[in-house]
């Protein structure tokens, strides 16, 4: 049955009408890397970001290089402007349509190969390739069927009516654990084009459960202390759209009445310092904050979940929103670099340091993972998930945006052969982070 469904899905995705490589949406667009040393150049860049509605792939900062996708018709003018300001730049990708075409062709080839082999059980699930949204949901069903202490539940519904599935992992408590156990929340795919995020969240979950069944001490300790709530792909409509239409789409897909432009940046739509710096009031912007806080079904679903936990007296301890790319682990505050850091900041940063160290030691990934308070390390972003996780309904002590691989060689169009290494280092990082929390808060 599943096999038939999969074949149908592959056939639908590869039909001429919906195959994204054929839309030529990104022909001639370039990815340009700019090295910025001075605050005033950053300000200037952010200013044209807004005016020209440029798509920044990394956070404008003086710490990491700034990667920006420049539309075909603006590349010469933009380079002239950079030269005039004596800003050093390098063209990372000459023509993004070629990258997107290669990426999608590879994803299709992998899916077609798998369709030939067939999936019968969870054991056949291939973590080393990217999966369409329906397969991610099916994966969640299969995981819940495989493990007696895992339940799949309906987390919410997207604007287009897709069910957003989530997993509750509630293994038997160990002697140290409180009753009920504190919750650890992992969210993948809030930004549609960041495909490595759902892939890594699924790998993490699958590995943790398998290790637990094998009697592994780390997995037993972590699952004995915490219940895990996992949303592998929050922005379902956006994710589907990246497979069928625009590979580099970021936002959700709810239309904006009276505007031609579709979608809200869900990571500007949370009710934490909503509408302040680093979010746009304009629906056409890729960092559009939405009409009001939480006015999208996906962010509403997140908040409803934490409202329910709160009403039930549950404590959320850790909140991680997995993104890509550029490899920083970002703690509050996101909304302001001037705001005084919260009292918990010292612990949040120490836990992030432990996580980064573990992630770096797994594969010695190029560029390395770094950590810091979001707005101070990078740039300001209001209505973002890490501030929401800490200062709003979830009230989790340890909340982060984790930006996965890479540091710009491929950016969002990360080849599938990096999924397993990303998963392995994130697994080690996750265990190190949770161990820090256990040792610091419960010992
Ligand atoms: O801009 C975002 O939403 C996140 N980066 S991404 O490239 N994945 O879109 C980062 C948000 C973290 N907060 C701050 N940088 N302030
Ligand atoms: Zn993101």
Coordinates of C-alpha atoms and ligand atoms in Angstrom, one line a residue:
X1 CA 0.0 0.0 0.0
X2 CA 2.7 2.5 1.1
X3 CA 4.7 1.4 -2.0
X4 CA 1.8 2.4 -4.3
X5 CA 1.3 5.7 -2.5
X6 CA 5.0 6.5 -2.9
X7 CA 5.0 5.7 -6.6
X8 CA 2.1 7.9 -7.1
X9 CA 3.8 10.7 -5.2
X10 CA 7.0 10.4 -7.3
X11 CA 5.0 10.4 -10.5
X12 CA 3.0 13.5 -9.4
X13 CA 6.2 15.3 -8.5
X14 CA 8.1 14.5 -11.6
X15 CA 5.2 15.4 -14.0
X16 CA 6.2 18.2 -16.4
X17 CA 3.7 20.6 -14.9
X18 CA 5.0 20.4 -11.4
X19 CA 8.7 19.7 -11.8
X20 CA 10.3 22.8 -10.4
X21 CA 13.5 22.6 -12.4
X22 CA 11.3 23.6 -15.4
X23 CA 10.1 26.9 -14.0
X24 CA 13.4 28.8 -14.4
X25 CA 12.5 31.0 -11.5
X26 CA 16.1 31.6 -10.5
X27 CA 17.8 31.8 -13.9
X28 CA 20.7 34.3 -13.7
X29 CA 20.3 35.0 -10.0
X30 CA 23.6 35.0 -8.2
X31 CA 24.6 34.3 -4.6
X32 CA 27.1 37.0 -3.6
X33 CA 29.2 36.8 -0.4
X34 CA 30.1 40.2 1.1
X35 CA 32.7 40.7 3.9
X36 CA 31.5 43.4 6.2
X37 CA 33.8 45.0 8.8
X38 CA 32.0 48.1 9.9
X39 CA 28.5 48.7 11.4
X40 CA 27.8 51.5 8.9
X41 CA 28.3 49.2 6.0
X42 CA 25.9 46.7 7.7
X43 CA 23.3 49.5 8.1
X44 CA 23.7 50.4 4.4
X45 CA 23.2 46.8 3.4
X46 CA 20.1 46.4 5.5
X47 CA 18.8 49.5 4.0
X48 CA 19.1 48.2 0.4
X49 CA 17.8 44.8 1.6
X50 CA 14.6 46.6 2.5
X51 CA 14.5 48.8 -0.6
X52 CA 15.3 46.2 -3.2
X53 CA 13.7 43.3 -1.2
X54 CA 16.9 41.3 -1.5
X55 CA 17.0 37.8 -0.2
X56 CA 19.7 37.5 2.5
X57 CA 20.7 33.9 3.0
X58 CA 22.7 34.6 6.1
X59 CA 22.3 37.1 8.8
X60 CA 23.8 40.5 8.1
X61 CA 26.7 40.6 10.5
X62 CA 30.4 41.5 10.9
X63 CA 31.2 38.1 12.4
X64 CA 30.2 35.8 9.6
X65 CA 30.2 36.8 5.9
X66 CA 26.9 38.0 4.5
X67 CA 25.4 35.9 1.6
X68 CA 22.8 37.5 -0.5
X69 CA 20.8 36.2 -3.5
X70 CA 20.7 39.0 -6.1
X71 CA 18.1 39.0 -8.9
X72 CA 19.5 38.7 -12.4
X73 CA 18.6 42.3 -13.4
X74 CA 20.3 43.8 -10.4
X75 CA 23.7 41.9 -10.2
X76 CA 25.8 44.5 -12.2
X77 CA 24.3 47.5 -10.4
X78 CA 24.8 45.8 -7.1
X79 CA 28.4 44.9 -7.7
X80 CA 29.0 48.5 -8.8
X81 CA 27.5 49.7 -5.5
X82 CA 29.7 47.3 -3.5
X83 CA 32.8 48.5 -5.4
X84 CA 32.0 52.1 -4.8
X85 CA 31.8 51.4 -1.0
X86 CA 35.0 49.4 -1.2
X87 CA 33.3 46.3 0.1
X88 CA 35.0 43.0 -0.7
X89 CA 32.7 40.5 -2.4
X90 CA 32.9 37.2 -4.1
X91 CA 30.3 35.4 -6.4
X92 CA 29.6 32.1 -4.6
X93 CA 27.0 30.8 -7.1
X94 CA 27.0 32.0 -10.7
X95 CA 23.5 30.9 -11.6
X96 CA 21.2 29.6 -8.9
X97 CA 18.9 28.0 -11.4
X98 CA 21.6 25.4 -12.2
X99 CA 22.0 24.6 -8.5
X100 CA 18.3 24.3 -7.9
X101 CA 17.9 22.1 -11.0
X102 CA 20.7 19.8 -9.9
X103 CA 19.4 19.6 -6.4
X104 CA 15.9 18.7 -7.4
X105 CA 17.0 16.2 -10.1
X106 CA 19.1 14.5 -7.4
X107 CA 16.2 14.4 -4.9
X108 CA 13.9 12.9 -7.6
X109 CA 16.5 10.3 -8.6
X110 CA 16.9 9.2 -5.0
X111 CA 13.1 9.0 -4.6
X112 CA 12.6 7.0 -7.8
X113 CA 15.3 4.6 -6.8
X114 CA 13.6 4.1 -3.4
X115 CA 10.2 3.7 -5.1
X116 CA 11.7 0.8 -7.1
X117 CA 13.0 -0.9 -4.0
X118 CA 9.9 -0.1 -2.0
X119 CA 9.3 0.8 1.6
X120 CA 7.6 -1.8 3.8
X121 CA 8.7 -0.9 7.3
X122 CA 10.4 1.9 9.2
X123 CA 13.6 -0.1 8.8
X124 CA 13.5 0.8 5.1
X125 CA 13.2 4.5 5.7
X126 CA 16.2 6.2 4.1
X127 CA 17.5 9.0 6.3
X128 CA 20.1 9.9 3.8
X129 CA 17.8 11.5 1.2
X130 CA 15.3 14.4 1.3
X131 CA 11.7 13.5 1.6
X132 CA 8.5 15.2 0.4
X133 CA 6.0 16.3 3.1
X134 CA 3.7 13.3 2.8
X135 CA 6.6 10.9 3.4
X136 CA 7.6 12.9 6.5
X137 CA 4.1 12.5 7.9
X138 CA 4.1 8.8 7.0
X139 CA 7.5 8.5 8.8
X140 CA 5.9 9.9 11.9
X141 CA 3.1 7.3 11.7
X142 CA 5.6 4.5 11.2
X143 CA 7.7 5.7 14.2
X144 CA 4.7 5.7 16.4
X145 CA 3.7 2.2 15.3
X146 CA 7.1 0.9 16.0
X147 CA 7.6 2.2 19.6
X148 CA 5.0 1.6 22.3
X149 CA 5.9 4.8 24.1
X150 CA 5.7 7.1 21.1
X151 CA 2.4 8.6 19.9
X152 CA 1.7 10.5 16.8
X153 CA -0.8 13.4 17.2
X154 CA -2.3 16.1 15.1
X155 CA -0.3 19.3 15.9
X156 CA -2.3 21.5 13.7
X157 CA -3.3 22.3 10.1
X158 CA -1.6 24.5 7.5
X159 CA -3.4 27.2 5.7
X160 CA -3.9 24.8 2.7
X161 CA -5.4 22.2 5.0
X162 CA -2.5 19.8 5.4
X163 CA -2.3 18.1 8.7
X164 CA 0.9 18.9 10.7
X165 CA 1.9 15.7 12.5
X166 CA 3.9 15.6 15.7
X167 CA 5.4 12.9 17.9
X168 CA 5.2 12.6 21.7
X169 CA 8.0 10.4 23.0
X170 CA 7.2 9.4 26.6
X171 CA 9.5 6.7 27.7
X172 CA 9.3 5.3 31.3
X173 CA 10.7 7.9 33.8
X174 CA 14.0 7.2 35.5
X175 CA 14.4 7.6 39.3
X176 CA 15.7 11.2 39.0
X177 CA 12.8 12.5 36.8
X178 CA 10.0 14.6 38.0
X179 CA 6.4 13.5 37.5
X180 CA 5.3 14.5 34.9
X181 CA 8.6 14.7 33.1
X182 CA 9.7 18.1 31.7
X183 CA 9.2 18.6 28.0
X184 CA 11.9 19.0 25.4
X185 CA 10.5 20.5 22.1
X186 CA 12.1 20.2 18.7
X187 CA 10.7 21.9 15.7
X188 CA 11.9 21.4 12.1
X189 CA 11.1 23.2 8.9
X190 CA 9.7 26.5 10.0
X191 CA 11.5 27.9 6.9
X192 CA 10.4 26.0 3.8
X193 CA 13.7 26.0 1.9
X194 CA 15.9 24.8 4.8
X195 CA 15.5 21.1 3.9
X196 CA 18.3 20.0 6.1
X197 CA 16.2 20.9 9.2
X198 CA 13.4 18.3 8.9
X199 CA 15.9 15.8 7.6
X200 CA 18.1 16.3 10.7
X201 CA 15.2 16.3 13.2
X202 CA 14.0 13.0 11.7
X203 CA 17.5 11.5 11.9
X204 CA 17.9 12.7 15.5
X205 CA 14.6 11.1 16.5
X206 CA 15.2 7.9 14.7
X207 CA 18.6 7.5 16.1
X208 CA 17.6 8.3 19.7
X209 CA 14.8 5.7 19.6
X210 CA 17.0 3.1 18.1
X211 CA 19.7 3.7 20.6
X212 CA 17.2 3.6 23.4
X213 CA 16.0 0.2 22.3
X214 CA 19.6 -1.0 22.1
X215 CA 19.9 -0.1 25.8
X216 CA 22.3 2.8 25.1
X217 CA 23.1 4.7 28.3
X218 CA 22.8 8.3 26.8
X219 CA 19.5 7.6 25.2
X220 CA 18.2 5.9 28.3
X221 CA 19.3 8.8 30.5
X222 CA 17.8 11.5 28.2
X223 CA 14.5 9.8 27.6
X224 CA 14.2 8.8 31.2
X225 CA 14.4 12.4 32.2
X226 CA 12.4 14.2 29.5
X227 CA 9.4 13.7 27.3
X228 CA 10.2 14.8 23.8
X229 CA 7.7 16.6 21.5
X230 CA 8.8 16.6 17.9
X231 CA 7.4 18.5 15.0
X232 CA 9.5 17.5 12.0
X233 CA 8.0 19.9 9.4
X234 CA 6.0 22.8 10.7
X235 CA 5.6 24.8 7.5
X236 CA 4.0 22.1 5.4
X237 CA 2.5 24.4 2.7
X238 CA 5.9 26.2 2.2
X239 CA 7.8 22.9 2.2
X240 CA 5.5 21.4 -0.5
X241 CA 5.9 24.6 -2.5
X242 CA 9.7 24.2 -2.5
X243 CA 9.2 20.8 -4.1
X244 CA 6.7 21.8 -6.7
X245 CA 7.3 25.4 -7.5
X246 CA 10.0 27.5 -5.9
X247 CA 12.9 25.6 -4.3
X248 CA 14.0 28.8 -2.4
X249 CA 10.7 29.7 -0.9
X250 CA 11.0 30.7 2.8
X251 CA 7.7 31.8 4.2
X252 CA 4.3 30.0 4.9
X253 CA 1.6 30.2 2.2
X254 CA -1.3 32.0 3.7
X255 CA -2.3 34.8 1.3
X256 CA -2.2 38.4 2.4
X257 CA -5.6 40.1 1.6
X258 CA -5.2 43.2 -0.6
X259 CA -1.7 42.3 -1.5
X260 CA -0.5 40.1 -4.4
X261 CA 2.3 38.7 -2.3
X262 CA 1.7 35.4 -0.4
X263 CA 3.0 34.3 2.9
X264 CA 4.3 35.3 6.3
X265 CA 7.8 34.6 7.8
X266 CA 6.6 32.4 10.6
X267 CA 9.8 33.2 12.4
X268 CA 8.7 36.8 12.7
X269 CA 5.1 36.0 13.6
X270 CA 5.4 34.8 17.2
X271 CA 4.1 36.9 20.1
X272 CA 7.4 37.8 21.5
X273 CA 8.4 41.5 20.9
X274 CA 6.4 41.2 17.7
X275 CA 6.7 44.1 15.2
X276 CA 10.0 45.5 16.6
X277 CA 13.3 45.5 14.8
X278 CA 14.3 43.0 12.1
X279 CA 10.9 42.2 10.8
X280 CA 9.0 43.8 8.0
X281 CA 5.4 45.2 7.9
X282 CA 5.3 44.6 4.1
X283 CA 3.7 41.4 2.9
X284 CA 6.1 41.1 -0.1
X285 CA 9.2 41.0 2.2
X286 CA 10.7 37.6 2.9
X287 CA 10.7 38.6 6.6
X288 CA 7.1 39.7 6.7
X289 CA 5.9 39.6 10.3
X290 CA 2.2 39.0 9.5
X291 CA -0.8 41.2 10.1
X292 CA -0.9 40.5 13.9
X293 CA 1.1 38.1 16.1
X294 CA 0.2 34.4 15.6
X295 CA -2.2 35.1 12.7
X296 CA -1.0 32.1 10.8
X297 CA -2.3 28.6 11.5
X298 CA 1.2 27.2 11.9
X299 CA 2.3 29.6 14.7
X300 CA -1.2 29.3 16.2
X301 CA -0.7 25.6 16.4
X302 CA 2.6 26.0 18.2
X303 CA 1.1 28.4 20.7
X304 CA -2.0 26.2 21.2
X305 CA 0.3 23.3 22.0
X306 CA 2.1 25.2 24.7
X307 CA -1.1 26.7 26.1
X308 CA -2.4 23.2 26.6
X309 CA 0.8 22.1 28.2
X310 CA 0.7 25.1 30.5
X311 CA -2.9 24.4 31.4
X312 CA -2.0 20.9 32.3
X313 CA 0.8 22.1 34.6
X314 CA 3.6 20.8 32.4
X315 CA 7.0 22.4 32.4
X316 CA 8.8 22.9 29.1
X317 CA 12.6 22.9 29.7
X318 CA 14.1 23.0 26.2
X319 CA 12.8 24.5 23.0
X320 CA 14.9 24.2 19.8
X321 CA 13.9 25.5 16.5
X322 CA 16.1 23.9 13.8
X323 CA 17.1 26.0 10.8
X324 CA 19.9 26.4 8.3
X325 CA 22.5 27.7 7.6
X326 CA 25.8 29.2 8.8
X327 CA 26.1 27.0 12.0
X328 CA 25.5 29.3 15.0
X329 CA 23.5 28.2 18.0
X330 CA 21.4 31.2 19.0
X331 CA 20.0 32.0 22.4
X332 CA 17.8 35.0 23.4
X333 CA 17.6 37.8 22.8
X334 CA 16.7 37.8 19.2
X335 CA 14.8 41.1 19.2
X336 CA 17.4 43.5 20.5
X337 CA 21.2 43.7 20.8
X338 CA 20.8 46.5 23.3
X339 CA 18.4 44.8 25.7
X340 CA 19.9 43.4 28.9
X341 CA 20.4 39.7 28.7
X342 CA 18.1 37.6 30.9
X343 CA 19.4 36.2 34.1
X344 CA 19.2 32.7 32.6
X345 CA 21.6 33.8 29.8
X346 CA 24.7 32.5 31.5
X347 CA 23.3 28.9 31.6
X348 CA 21.8 29.2 28.2
X349 CA 25.1 30.1 26.7
X350 CA 27.0 27.5 28.7
X351 CA 24.6 24.8 27.5
X352 CA 25.0 26.1 23.9
X353 CA 28.8 26.0 24.3
X354 CA 28.6 22.4 25.3
X355 CA 26.4 21.7 22.3
X356 CA 28.6 23.5 19.9
X357 CA 31.7 21.7 21.2
X358 CA 30.0 18.3 20.8
X359 CA 28.8 19.2 17.3
X360 CA 32.3 20.2 16.3
X361 CA 34.0 17.1 17.6
X362 CA 31.8 14.7 15.7
X363 CA 33.0 15.5 12.2
X364 CA 35.2 18.6 12.6
X365 CA 32.7 20.3 10.2
X366 CA 34.2 23.1 8.1
X367 CA 33.7 26.5 9.7
X368 CA 32.6 25.0 13.0
X369 CA 29.5 25.7 15.1
X370 CA 29.6 28.9 17.1
X371 CA 27.1 30.1 19.8
X372 CA 25.9 33.4 21.3
X373 CA 22.9 35.6 22.0
X374 CA 21.2 36.0 18.6
X375 CA 21.0 39.7 18.2
X376 CA 24.4 40.4 19.6
X377 CA 26.2 37.6 17.6
X378 CA 24.3 38.3 14.4
X379 CA 21.3 40.6 13.8
X380 CA 18.0 41.7 15.4
X381 CA 14.9 39.7 14.6
X382 CA 11.6 40.3 16.5
X383 CA 8.7 37.8 16.8
X384 CA 11.3 35.0 16.5
X385 CA 10.9 31.5 17.9
X386 CA 13.8 31.5 20.4
X387 CA 12.4 34.7 22.1
X388 CA 8.9 33.2 22.0
X389 CA 10.1 29.9 23.6
X390 CA 11.7 31.8 26.4
X391 CA 9.6 34.8 27.1
X392 CA 6.1 33.7 26.0
X393 CA 3.8 30.7 26.5
X394 CA 6.4 27.8 26.6
X395 CA 8.6 29.7 29.2
X396 CA 11.4 27.2 28.6
X397 CA 14.7 28.0 30.2
X398 CA 16.8 26.8 27.3
X399 CA 15.6 28.1 24.0
X400 CA 17.5 28.2 20.7
X401 CA 17.5 28.7 17.0
X402 CA 20.1 26.2 15.8
X403 CA 21.4 27.0 12.3
X404 CA 22.7 23.8 10.7
X405 CA 25.1 23.2 7.8
X406 CA 26.8 24.6 5.8
X407 CA 28.7 27.9 6.0
X408 CA 27.8 28.9 2.4
X409 CA 29.3 26.5 -0.1
X410 CA 25.8 25.3 -0.9
X411 CA 23.7 27.3 1.5
X412 CA 20.1 26.1 1.4
X413 CA 20.7 23.8 -1.5
X414 CA 22.7 21.5 0.6
X415 CA 23.5 18.1 -1.1
X416 CA 21.8 15.1 0.4
X417 CA 25.2 13.5 1.2
X418 CA 25.5 15.9 4.1
X419 CA 22.3 14.8 5.8
X420 CA 23.8 11.9 7.7
X421 CA 26.9 13.9 8.9
X422 CA 24.6 16.7 9.9
X423 CA 22.4 14.2 11.8
X424 CA 25.3 12.6 13.6
X425 CA 26.7 15.9 14.8
X426 CA 23.3 17.2 15.8
X427 CA 22.7 14.0 17.7
X428 CA 25.9 14.4 19.7
X429 CA 25.1 18.1 20.2
X430 CA 21.6 17.4 21.4
X431 CA 22.8 14.8 23.9
X432 CA 25.5 17.2 25.2
X433 CA 22.9 20.0 25.5
X434 CA 20.4 17.8 27.4
X435 CA 23.2 16.4 29.6
X436 CA 24.2 20.0 30.5
X437 CA 20.6 20.7 31.5
X438 CA 20.4 17.4 33.5
X439 CA 23.6 18.2 35.4
X440 CA 22.9 21.8 35.9
X441 CA 19.2 21.8 36.8
X442 CA 18.5 18.4 38.2
X443 CA 21.6 17.2 40.0
Ligands
LIG1 O1 16.2 35.0 10.3 C1 15.9 33.9 10.9 O2 14.7 33.7 11.1 C2 16.9 32.9 11.4 N1 17.9 32.7 10.3 S1 17.5 32.0 8.9 O3 18.6 32.1 8.0 N2 17.3 30.4 9.2 O4 16.3 32.5 8.4 C3 17.6 33.4 12.6 C4 16.7 33.9 13.7 C5 17.5 34.1 15.0 N3 17.5 35.4 15.6 C6 18.3 36.4 15.3 N4 19.2 36.3 14.4 N5 18.1 37.5 15.9
LIG2 ZN1 15.5 29.6 9.0

